[in-house]
């Protein structure tokens, strides 16, 4: 067993309560590292690609990493990996904090959950003992109430990841939440809900040893020191909310279901405006020196404000009332809903209402009341919410009228807050993304915001840059370190290889990590191929092709150009 | 030319825009570092720190200090890591 790992994963069948430790070879750990990479490898071994993701036998993986529990800043993270009930393709979502550390202290590098409990239950892992307890009293409870209730019942030293009502009701974009953070995208909450598991509570005492603790301490101190510098100033001082006005300035802020790239009332949702009218505190995940979480007051409590939630529940739905947008964001957190898919599906429905294809006249762009009502109906699957809980692609197929042309999704995953016509390297990243339209597995927007490309007139040269960001993301999500740290590295591959050497004792090099990243991206593709992927999926909805943005005639992306970018991407990948 | 600040540069500068005269991007950044001391942390002589970027007229992103500027230009200064 290498340093930094336990060399085994814990497999639990919640139908029977049976559990076993399964050895992980050094080769597998070195080839897939942990997090997303290890999760995908375990899913491939389980044959998950051809299973119904909501079937009892479909596995759900919680994968830790060699860095978890180390003094390296931002390393307290875990990946949740499964086949997505929203896309039918690979899904890996990351979340942070004490659950990652406690999970690894249970003496394993991953937890694989299969089966279906007979009744709503909590899975309790106490060091190396596993039990399943009834959880009927938490039916319908919010993620936060479930977490605090279970800590009161089991002990404050347990760490809890849970689903809200949306996960219980199998909303296809339900989240798994822990400590106010969410494994948000792709519906892992519905996968857990389908197993009748409301929450996982764990605590442990087993530490993985490090190969060279002295060197690790030196690296950690250097990284922490740099994390206080200019490269992370945006996250520390303003949070991601500051993207809103920047994107609006560049005509890249998705508005009214991607009908525009600018929102006239954007200023009312800006962090400047929110800061003048509300008190704000800052928090961070466990083991983080950056602290990017900006919590704004809301009623008697507070709500964490992120750009993706502001855009999805604000400009995308045409809602400019900050109180409504913040309440909507908080409600999503309580119900356990992915804010991007929630906002995307509601905005799409609002446009369908305008066109007379959905008969819900109250569901109009700009109405904060409608937004909040729609969110509650989705969480409970009542009324129109039962359809919207399926995500925009399935809604489009249900209502017809070729509405799929403007359903804001790729492979079924709703598009995050980057207007593809104004940010065309990102458009390529969305089109080819293994889990669908995604800004976390491809950082291609960084290329658009650089002098490497002309973001509205792309050439094939952009493809290698898009691949670089995707490979880098695959490494960060497998090692795992926070992407908000990415700007502090002088040489990303050299420095991450150094980290891994000090933890594992492997003679790993920067070049080896470059190969590892490609292997992990290819493993995701292999999963998708087995799940039925076809080349036709690597595209964007018709709305984005051949029609310029109304307010920016230069922001036009032809189908021909996108097709040639995608073909070049496949060629460079060797696929 | 007209300079616009977005995000952290705006917060540090304490203003959203100002008028500056400069013939090149490098000159402009040097002037900003002199006139607005809180921005010095982000400017090394005539270049922005790698986490920040300049944009010309909402179109082209530029980093070369010798990039010529004309009076009518609008130069935007912003964080380069625009996502999140
Ligand atoms: S930068 Fe933010 S998301 Fe990343 S680890 Fe720190 S607090 Fe968590």
XYZ file of C-alpha atoms and ligand atoms in Angstrom:
667
model
C 0.000 0.000 0.000
C 1.444 3.403 -0.917
C 1.665 6.218 1.612
C -1.301 8.608 1.515
C -3.828 5.840 0.890
C -5.517 2.997 2.744
C -5.289 0.756 -0.310
C -8.923 -0.364 -0.195
C -12.466 0.797 -0.666
C -15.557 0.028 1.363
C -18.435 -1.514 -0.599
C -21.847 -1.481 1.067
C -25.040 -3.118 -0.139
C -27.794 -1.156 1.617
C -30.402 -3.780 0.627
C -28.829 -6.240 3.049
C -26.523 -4.095 5.150
C -23.591 -6.268 4.062
C -20.252 -4.537 3.684
C -16.748 -5.537 2.653
C -13.362 -3.945 2.092
C -12.065 -4.432 -1.436
C -8.318 -3.987 -2.057
C -7.109 -1.252 -4.422
C -3.810 -1.960 -6.117
C -0.943 0.549 -6.203
C -1.265 0.557 -9.980
C -4.930 1.598 -9.937
C -4.282 4.308 -7.345
C -1.323 5.697 -9.259
C -3.229 5.622 -12.553
C -6.450 7.239 -11.260
C -5.244 9.062 -8.089
C -8.568 9.503 -6.271
C -11.659 11.720 -6.461
C -13.203 11.813 -9.934
C -10.551 9.574 -11.482
C -10.860 6.768 -8.945
C -14.661 7.142 -8.915
C -14.919 6.645 -12.679
C -12.557 3.664 -12.565
C -14.668 1.992 -9.845
C -17.881 2.658 -11.784
C -16.380 1.083 -14.906
C -15.372 -1.975 -12.867
C -18.916 -2.164 -11.450
C -20.455 -2.113 -14.945
C -22.482 0.979 -14.009
C -22.533 2.471 -17.513
C -25.274 0.136 -18.714
C -27.424 0.345 -15.576
C -30.451 2.545 -14.910
C -28.908 5.101 -12.513
C -32.003 4.963 -10.286
C -32.104 1.160 -10.143
C -31.136 -0.458 -6.813
C -28.046 -2.118 -8.301
C -26.608 1.152 -9.681
C -23.543 2.096 -7.603
C -22.833 5.529 -6.150
C -19.210 6.262 -5.245
C -17.868 8.660 -2.627
C -14.193 8.982 -3.531
C -11.525 10.615 -1.379
C -8.001 11.551 -2.382
C -4.362 11.180 -1.312
C -4.327 14.841 -0.232
C -7.353 14.648 2.106
C -6.317 15.075 5.710
C -2.976 16.629 4.771
C -2.015 20.218 5.687
C -2.278 21.256 2.016
C -4.742 24.131 1.739
C -8.143 23.433 0.112
C -7.586 19.665 0.153
C -10.613 18.646 2.290
C -12.745 17.553 -0.649
C -14.559 14.488 -1.914
C -16.083 13.433 -5.204
C -19.490 11.826 -5.676
C -19.507 9.775 -8.870
C -22.334 7.862 -10.554
C -24.263 7.577 -13.772
C -26.424 10.683 -13.951
C -30.208 10.301 -13.871
C -30.384 13.653 -15.681
C -28.030 12.900 -18.572
C -27.605 9.123 -18.633
C -23.880 9.816 -18.826
C -21.002 9.996 -16.322
C -21.509 12.370 -13.426
C -18.862 13.503 -10.966
C -19.659 16.262 -8.475
C -17.321 17.608 -5.845
C -18.026 18.972 -2.387
C -15.892 20.006 0.536
C -15.214 19.986 4.198
C -15.176 17.679 7.203
C -17.020 14.788 5.510
C -13.980 14.210 3.290
C -11.593 14.004 6.240
C -13.927 11.845 8.336
C -14.624 9.550 5.359
C -10.971 8.881 4.763
C -10.439 8.291 8.469
C -12.875 5.400 8.153
C -9.905 3.569 6.683
C -10.829 3.582 3.011
C -10.103 5.538 -0.172
C -13.679 5.344 -1.424
C -17.129 4.165 -0.381
C -19.283 2.390 -2.959
C -22.984 2.195 -2.154
C -25.324 -0.154 -4.005
C -28.763 -1.625 -3.298
C -31.926 -0.123 -1.857
C -32.832 0.013 1.817
C -36.268 -1.312 2.772
C -37.259 2.031 4.317
C -35.895 5.577 4.467
C -32.615 5.125 6.311
C -29.352 6.654 7.415
C -26.133 4.811 6.632
C -23.847 5.034 9.665
C -20.141 4.279 9.332
C -18.359 4.322 12.681
C -14.687 3.787 11.916
C -14.855 0.322 10.380
C -18.317 -0.740 11.498
C -21.297 -0.170 9.221
C -24.971 -0.112 10.143
C -28.237 1.081 8.661
C -30.700 2.895 10.914
C -34.288 3.987 10.190
C -34.658 7.663 9.308
C -38.427 8.020 8.883
C -38.483 11.099 11.142
C -36.331 12.959 8.619
C -38.686 12.396 5.684
C -39.221 15.765 4.020
C -36.551 17.451 6.161
C -34.155 19.964 4.669
C -30.500 19.036 4.240
C -29.555 21.373 7.090
C -32.170 19.985 9.531
C -31.207 16.423 8.669
C -27.532 17.145 9.294
C -28.096 18.885 12.627
C -30.686 16.301 13.717
C -28.360 13.397 13.012
C -25.452 15.040 14.794
C -27.672 15.504 17.837
C -28.750 11.843 17.636
C -25.409 10.202 16.875
C -22.840 12.606 18.284
C -21.346 15.943 17.292
C -18.190 14.273 15.960
C -20.077 12.601 13.109
C -19.928 14.247 9.696
C -23.111 14.005 7.674
C -23.933 14.215 3.963
C -27.638 14.229 3.217
C -30.345 14.778 0.640
C -33.297 17.126 0.943
C -36.903 16.549 -0.158
C -35.799 16.863 -3.812
C -33.546 13.821 -3.506
C -36.283 11.815 -1.783
C -38.629 12.764 -4.633
C -36.043 11.724 -7.252
C -35.773 15.169 -8.831
C -33.214 14.483 -11.554
C -30.990 17.352 -10.473
C -31.115 16.824 -6.702
C -27.921 17.443 -4.735
C -26.096 15.766 -1.876
C -25.235 18.377 0.753
C -22.745 18.608 3.571
C -22.041 21.549 5.842
C -23.702 24.006 3.441
C -21.746 22.719 0.415
C -23.255 20.677 -2.355
C -22.265 17.912 -4.708
C -24.485 19.848 -7.001
C -24.672 18.844 -10.603
C -26.179 15.875 -12.388
C -28.552 14.469 -9.779
C -26.429 12.412 -7.370
C -29.068 13.276 -4.722
C -31.684 11.373 -6.717
C -29.348 8.353 -6.951
C -29.011 8.323 -3.151
C -32.770 8.933 -2.792
C -33.465 5.932 -5.020
C -31.500 3.855 -2.512
C -33.793 5.081 0.287
C -30.754 6.619 1.969
C -31.520 10.038 3.457
C -28.026 10.560 4.812
C -24.612 9.084 5.426
C -23.099 9.785 8.831
C -19.509 8.863 9.503
C -16.584 9.235 11.847
C -13.230 7.525 11.955
C -9.837 7.335 13.579
C -7.540 5.891 10.900
C -4.953 8.178 9.402
C -3.018 7.454 6.235
C 0.722 7.998 6.719
C 2.715 10.385 4.520
C 5.975 9.430 2.851
C 7.814 12.642 3.656
C 6.008 14.723 6.295
C 8.801 17.318 6.528
C 8.722 18.060 2.820
C 4.913 18.089 2.858
C 4.937 20.700 5.627
C 7.297 22.912 3.621
C 5.139 22.627 0.479
C 1.973 23.289 2.471
C 3.390 26.416 4.095
C 4.498 27.807 0.747
C 1.122 27.125 -0.833
C -0.790 28.640 2.078
C 1.379 31.752 1.954
C 0.716 32.198 -1.754
C -3.004 31.635 -1.202
C -3.121 35.040 0.511
C -1.787 36.831 -2.577
C -3.265 38.506 -5.658
C -4.155 35.217 -7.396
C -6.970 34.532 -4.947
C -7.949 38.127 -4.131
C -11.150 37.838 -6.132
C -12.392 34.848 -4.140
C -11.342 36.223 -0.756
C -12.497 39.780 -1.175
C -15.582 39.580 -3.360
C -16.472 35.967 -4.086
C -17.666 34.652 -7.417
C -20.644 37.059 -7.320
C -18.336 39.642 -8.829
C -18.512 37.768 -12.164
C -22.034 39.083 -12.717
C -21.137 42.637 -13.719
C -18.020 41.502 -15.574
C -19.990 39.057 -17.697
C -22.696 41.640 -18.278
C -20.051 44.087 -19.472
C -18.840 41.548 -22.037
C -22.331 40.588 -23.205
C -21.796 37.090 -21.795
C -24.396 37.087 -18.980
C -27.142 34.605 -19.964
C -30.462 36.389 -19.671
C -34.075 35.268 -20.121
C -33.246 31.721 -21.153
C -30.232 32.761 -23.252
C -32.253 35.208 -25.355
C -29.737 37.940 -24.506
C -26.203 38.327 -23.169
C -26.926 41.407 -21.101
C -29.375 42.057 -18.289
C -30.437 45.685 -17.883
C -31.027 45.225 -14.154
C -27.772 43.348 -13.466
C -26.560 46.066 -11.090
C -29.370 45.274 -8.649
C -27.924 41.758 -8.187
C -24.282 42.824 -8.060
C -22.143 42.200 -5.009
C -21.706 45.985 -4.709
C -25.457 46.435 -4.369
C -25.907 43.425 -2.081
C -23.081 44.677 0.150
C -24.632 48.105 0.593
C -27.981 46.730 1.742
C -27.011 43.588 3.650
C -24.472 42.519 6.195
C -21.947 39.983 5.016
C -19.733 37.394 6.639
C -17.081 35.166 5.128
C -16.633 31.449 5.701
C -14.461 28.693 4.354
C -14.357 24.959 3.970
C -12.312 23.024 6.524
C -8.561 23.195 5.714
C -8.866 26.235 3.459
C -6.868 29.451 3.746
C -8.785 31.280 0.995
C -12.341 31.415 2.328
C -14.370 32.235 -0.774
C -17.813 31.871 0.778
C -19.587 35.192 1.129
C -22.718 34.844 3.248
C -25.243 37.675 2.900
C -27.946 38.323 5.466
C -31.433 37.146 4.568
C -34.246 37.486 7.094
C -32.955 36.208 10.422
C -30.304 34.069 8.758
C -27.962 34.197 5.834
C -27.370 32.705 2.418
C -24.170 31.870 0.576
C -24.111 33.840 -2.679
C -22.331 32.445 -5.739
C -22.313 33.733 -9.299
C -23.881 30.579 -10.717
C -26.898 30.905 -8.417
C -27.229 34.659 -9.060
C -27.214 34.146 -12.812
C -29.439 31.036 -12.891
C -32.112 32.338 -10.513
C -31.642 36.004 -11.485
C -30.840 37.123 -15.028
C -31.686 33.765 -16.632
C -35.226 34.012 -15.221
C -35.297 37.796 -15.715
C -35.627 38.316 -11.949
C -33.922 41.460 -10.637
C -35.329 41.560 -7.101
C -32.345 40.560 -4.932
C -34.570 39.449 -2.058
C -36.360 36.980 -4.370
C -33.112 35.678 -5.892
C -31.447 35.173 -2.512
C -34.552 33.484 -1.118
C -34.675 31.249 -4.202
C -31.023 30.304 -3.725
C -31.602 29.470 -0.070
C -34.715 27.450 -0.914
C -32.702 25.390 -3.416
C -30.130 24.695 -0.693
C -32.866 23.603 1.713
C -34.659 21.363 -0.777
C -31.376 19.994 -2.128
C -31.647 21.303 -5.699
C -28.875 22.227 -8.119
C -29.386 25.957 -8.656
C -28.097 25.920 -12.255
C -30.428 23.168 -13.450
C -33.295 24.595 -11.391
C -32.903 28.077 -12.890
C -32.264 26.705 -16.388
C -35.348 24.493 -16.370
C -37.579 27.247 -14.938
C -36.285 29.839 -17.440
C -36.955 27.410 -20.276
C -40.489 26.832 -18.949
C -41.025 30.606 -18.716
C -40.198 30.949 -22.411
C -42.518 28.040 -23.236
C -45.292 29.797 -21.288
C -44.659 32.967 -23.324
C -44.970 30.946 -26.514
C -48.209 29.348 -25.311
C -46.788 25.821 -25.078
C -47.148 25.445 -21.312
C -50.431 26.538 -19.750
C -49.182 28.048 -16.496
C -49.802 31.786 -17.003
C -48.317 32.700 -13.607
C -44.865 31.400 -14.660
C -43.487 34.563 -16.242
C -40.011 36.033 -16.714
C -39.199 38.605 -14.074
C -41.567 37.344 -11.386
C -39.811 36.510 -8.124
C -43.033 34.997 -6.750
C -43.282 32.677 -9.744
C -39.656 31.653 -9.311
C -40.178 30.715 -5.655
C -43.452 28.915 -6.398
C -41.813 26.936 -9.203
C -38.899 25.902 -6.959
C -41.243 24.587 -4.266
C -43.300 22.711 -6.855
C -40.136 21.071 -8.225
C -38.886 20.025 -4.786
C -42.220 18.380 -3.984
C -42.912 17.253 -7.590
C -46.383 18.807 -7.318
C -48.293 20.269 -10.303
C -46.023 21.565 -13.060
C -43.104 20.790 -10.741
C -43.432 17.089 -11.529
C -42.534 17.806 -15.159
C -39.894 20.436 -14.378
C -38.215 17.989 -11.978
C -37.197 16.037 -15.073
C -34.903 18.809 -16.396
C -35.219 20.957 -19.524
C -34.387 18.240 -22.080
C -37.154 15.930 -20.916
C -39.565 18.885 -20.606
C -38.796 19.807 -24.235
C -39.414 16.263 -25.418
C -42.704 16.179 -23.498
C -44.100 19.425 -24.929
C -42.758 19.130 -28.504
C -42.946 22.187 -30.841
C -39.206 21.673 -31.493
C -38.664 23.416 -28.170
C -35.511 21.306 -27.782
C -33.917 23.967 -30.024
C -33.809 26.352 -27.066
C -33.772 23.993 -24.088
C -30.596 25.291 -22.380
C -28.711 22.017 -22.039
C -25.998 19.790 -23.460
C -26.441 16.022 -22.992
C -29.323 16.982 -20.669
C -27.234 19.068 -18.239
C -28.336 22.707 -18.045
C -25.782 25.252 -19.271
C -24.007 27.335 -16.597
C -23.593 31.116 -16.682
C -21.433 31.585 -19.773
C -23.118 32.718 -23.005
C -21.624 30.327 -25.604
C -21.808 32.788 -28.513
C -19.791 35.392 -26.624
C -17.345 32.832 -25.141
C -16.710 30.370 -27.912
C -13.875 28.332 -26.376
C -16.303 27.684 -23.533
C -18.903 26.738 -26.171
C -16.528 23.990 -27.335
C -15.941 22.922 -23.712
C -19.708 22.645 -23.198
C -20.234 20.675 -26.407
C -17.622 17.999 -25.689
C -17.995 17.821 -21.892
C -18.389 14.236 -20.669
C -21.023 15.192 -18.100
C -22.697 17.776 -20.354
C -22.535 21.577 -20.310
C -20.106 22.197 -17.551
C -17.754 24.931 -16.345
C -16.050 22.835 -13.673
C -14.702 20.033 -15.833
C -13.586 22.473 -18.539
C -12.152 25.858 -17.621
C -12.262 26.998 -21.247
C -13.723 30.368 -20.248
C -10.223 31.232 -19.019
C -8.991 30.947 -22.577
C -11.750 33.302 -23.746
C -10.671 35.816 -21.107
C -7.082 35.845 -22.386
C -5.051 37.025 -25.347
C -4.719 33.439 -26.641
C -7.920 33.574 -28.750
C -10.493 35.980 -30.129
C -13.472 34.823 -28.071
C -16.048 35.681 -30.787
C -14.063 34.566 -33.828
C -12.468 31.306 -32.860
C -9.931 29.339 -34.903
C -8.941 25.702 -34.533
C -5.939 26.844 -32.495
C -8.329 27.261 -29.536
C -8.838 23.504 -29.321
C -5.480 22.697 -27.702
C -6.114 25.356 -25.062
C -9.554 23.891 -24.333
C -7.990 20.437 -23.961
C -5.360 21.818 -21.584
C -8.011 23.261 -19.259
C -9.997 20.015 -19.326
C -6.910 17.952 -18.492
C -5.941 20.300 -15.687
C -9.456 20.084 -14.235
C -9.304 16.271 -14.359
C -6.130 16.359 -12.259
C -7.444 18.891 -9.755
C -10.660 16.874 -9.347
C -8.782 13.640 -8.768
C -5.973 14.803 -6.481
C -8.305 16.812 -5.136
C -7.525 20.533 -4.713
C -9.818 23.514 -5.071
C -9.889 25.174 -8.488
C -9.819 28.591 -6.828
C -6.203 27.831 -5.989
C -5.236 27.395 -9.639
C -3.774 30.867 -10.066
C -1.155 30.476 -7.328
C 0.909 27.776 -9.026
C 4.067 28.820 -10.822
C 4.177 25.485 -12.641
C 1.014 23.505 -11.983
C 2.259 20.070 -13.072
C 5.662 20.358 -11.396
C 4.156 21.516 -8.136
C 1.353 18.970 -8.013
C 3.863 16.196 -8.807
C 5.964 17.444 -5.890
C 2.921 17.280 -3.597
C 2.136 13.731 -4.653
C 5.770 12.658 -4.188
C 5.860 13.978 -0.643
C 2.596 12.237 0.254
C 2.880 8.922 -1.594
C 6.625 8.406 -2.012
C 6.053 7.655 -5.714
C 8.640 9.004 -8.154
C 5.828 10.749 -10.005
C 6.756 13.483 -12.523
C 4.936 16.331 -14.217
C 4.858 14.346 -17.462
C 3.335 11.365 -15.719
C 0.569 13.612 -14.353
C -0.145 14.946 -17.833
C -0.656 11.339 -18.960
C -2.764 10.605 -15.882
C -5.082 13.496 -16.724
C -5.591 12.169 -20.250
C -6.263 8.678 -18.883
C -8.978 10.035 -16.577
C -10.644 12.061 -19.347
C -10.545 8.953 -21.565
C -12.067 6.817 -18.799
C -15.029 9.201 -18.661
C -15.404 8.911 -22.401
C -15.198 5.125 -22.168
C -18.018 5.204 -19.617
C -20.123 7.349 -21.936
C -19.442 5.111 -24.932
C -20.679 2.110 -22.946
C -23.703 4.170 -21.856
C -24.645 4.859 -25.477
C -22.841 8.108 -26.362
C -22.903 9.084 -30.040
C -20.925 11.889 -31.767
C -24.186 13.791 -32.367
C -24.284 14.555 -28.622
C -21.191 16.748 -28.801
C -23.002 19.881 -29.895
C -25.073 22.829 -28.659
C -28.793 23.555 -28.960
C -29.867 25.219 -32.232
C -30.465 28.543 -30.462
C -26.711 29.102 -30.196
C -25.860 28.208 -33.780
C -26.105 30.560 -36.757
C -28.037 33.246 -34.840
C -26.006 36.087 -33.322
C -26.710 37.483 -29.897
C -29.307 40.251 -30.366
C -27.161 42.877 -28.658
C -23.849 41.798 -30.182
C -23.828 40.892 -33.893
C -20.198 39.777 -33.630
C -21.168 37.097 -31.135
C -22.212 34.512 -33.687
C -21.226 30.862 -33.800
C -21.884 28.912 -36.983
C -22.788 25.242 -36.898
C -19.964 24.660 -39.353
C -17.381 26.227 -37.030
C -18.617 24.340 -33.966
C -18.580 21.068 -35.918
C -15.006 21.653 -37.048
C -13.905 22.584 -33.510
C -15.486 19.406 -32.148
C -13.911 17.294 -34.921
C -10.511 18.820 -34.182
C -11.022 18.161 -30.467
C -11.749 14.494 -31.175
C -8.728 14.319 -33.499
C -6.360 15.802 -30.925
C -7.746 13.473 -28.262
C -7.079 10.547 -30.625
C -10.708 9.412 -30.437
C -8.324 57.124 -23.069
C -11.051 55.858 -20.827
C -10.189 53.210 -18.233
C -12.858 50.996 -16.638
C -12.230 48.818 -13.598
C -14.179 45.634 -12.899
C -14.180 43.288 -9.896
C -11.175 43.392 -7.565
C -9.397 46.186 -9.490
C -12.554 48.302 -9.076
C -12.755 47.553 -5.390
C -9.075 48.345 -4.840
C -9.170 51.490 -6.993
C -12.294 52.714 -5.212
C -13.593 54.064 -8.531
C -15.174 52.414 -11.546
C -13.531 54.555 -14.252
C -11.164 57.401 -15.037
C -9.475 59.205 -17.939
C -5.738 58.660 -18.500
C -3.367 59.624 -21.282
C -0.937 56.937 -22.486
C 0.492 55.766 -25.811
C 0.890 52.112 -24.860
C -0.586 49.606 -22.452
C 2.658 49.561 -20.468
C 2.586 53.330 -20.057
C -1.029 53.200 -18.979
C -0.326 50.562 -16.300
C 2.670 52.547 -15.046
C 0.467 55.626 -14.718
C -2.230 53.682 -12.878
C 0.329 52.279 -10.417
C 1.487 55.826 -9.673
C -1.942 57.444 -9.461
C -3.729 54.642 -7.583
C -1.354 53.043 -5.023
C -3.740 50.180 -4.033
C -3.342 48.840 -7.579
C 0.446 48.490 -7.236
C 0.082 44.962 -5.855
C -1.321 43.941 -9.243
C 1.117 45.814 -11.497
C 4.797 44.927 -12.000
C 6.332 47.980 -13.738
C 4.407 47.833 -17.001
C 2.583 44.510 -16.768
C -0.412 43.199 -14.886
C -0.027 40.281 -12.446
C -0.991 37.063 -14.259
C -4.309 36.918 -12.406
C -5.435 40.173 -14.032
C -5.950 41.107 -17.648
C -6.643 44.160 -19.786
C -9.172 44.363 -22.586
C -9.474 46.868 -25.415
C -12.940 48.186 -26.189
C -14.698 45.014 -25.059
C -13.049 43.129 -27.916
C -9.423 42.041 -27.622
C -7.643 40.953 -24.443
C -4.124 42.357 -24.359
C -1.041 41.818 -22.196
C 1.910 43.067 -24.283
C 3.119 46.367 -22.726
C 3.927 47.729 -26.189
C 0.293 47.417 -27.334
C -0.467 50.844 -28.833
C -3.410 52.814 -27.490
C -5.294 55.714 -29.020
C -7.306 58.454 -27.381
C -10.673 56.878 -28.202
C -9.825 53.502 -26.654
C -11.670 52.077 -23.658
C -9.363 49.909 -21.584
C -10.961 47.478 -19.138
C -8.946 46.081 -16.223
C -10.340 42.926 -14.644
C -9.587 39.586 -12.973
C -8.401 37.001 -15.485
C -10.020 34.076 -13.663
C -13.482 35.119 -14.700
C -15.205 31.867 -13.830
C -16.248 30.167 -10.646
S -11.635 28.460 -1.929
Fe -13.791 28.314 -1.352
S -14.597 26.412 -2.279
Fe -12.337 26.349 -2.351
S -11.813 25.189 -0.503
Fe -11.724 27.376 0.019
S -13.743 27.930 0.847
Fe -13.912 25.909 -0.169
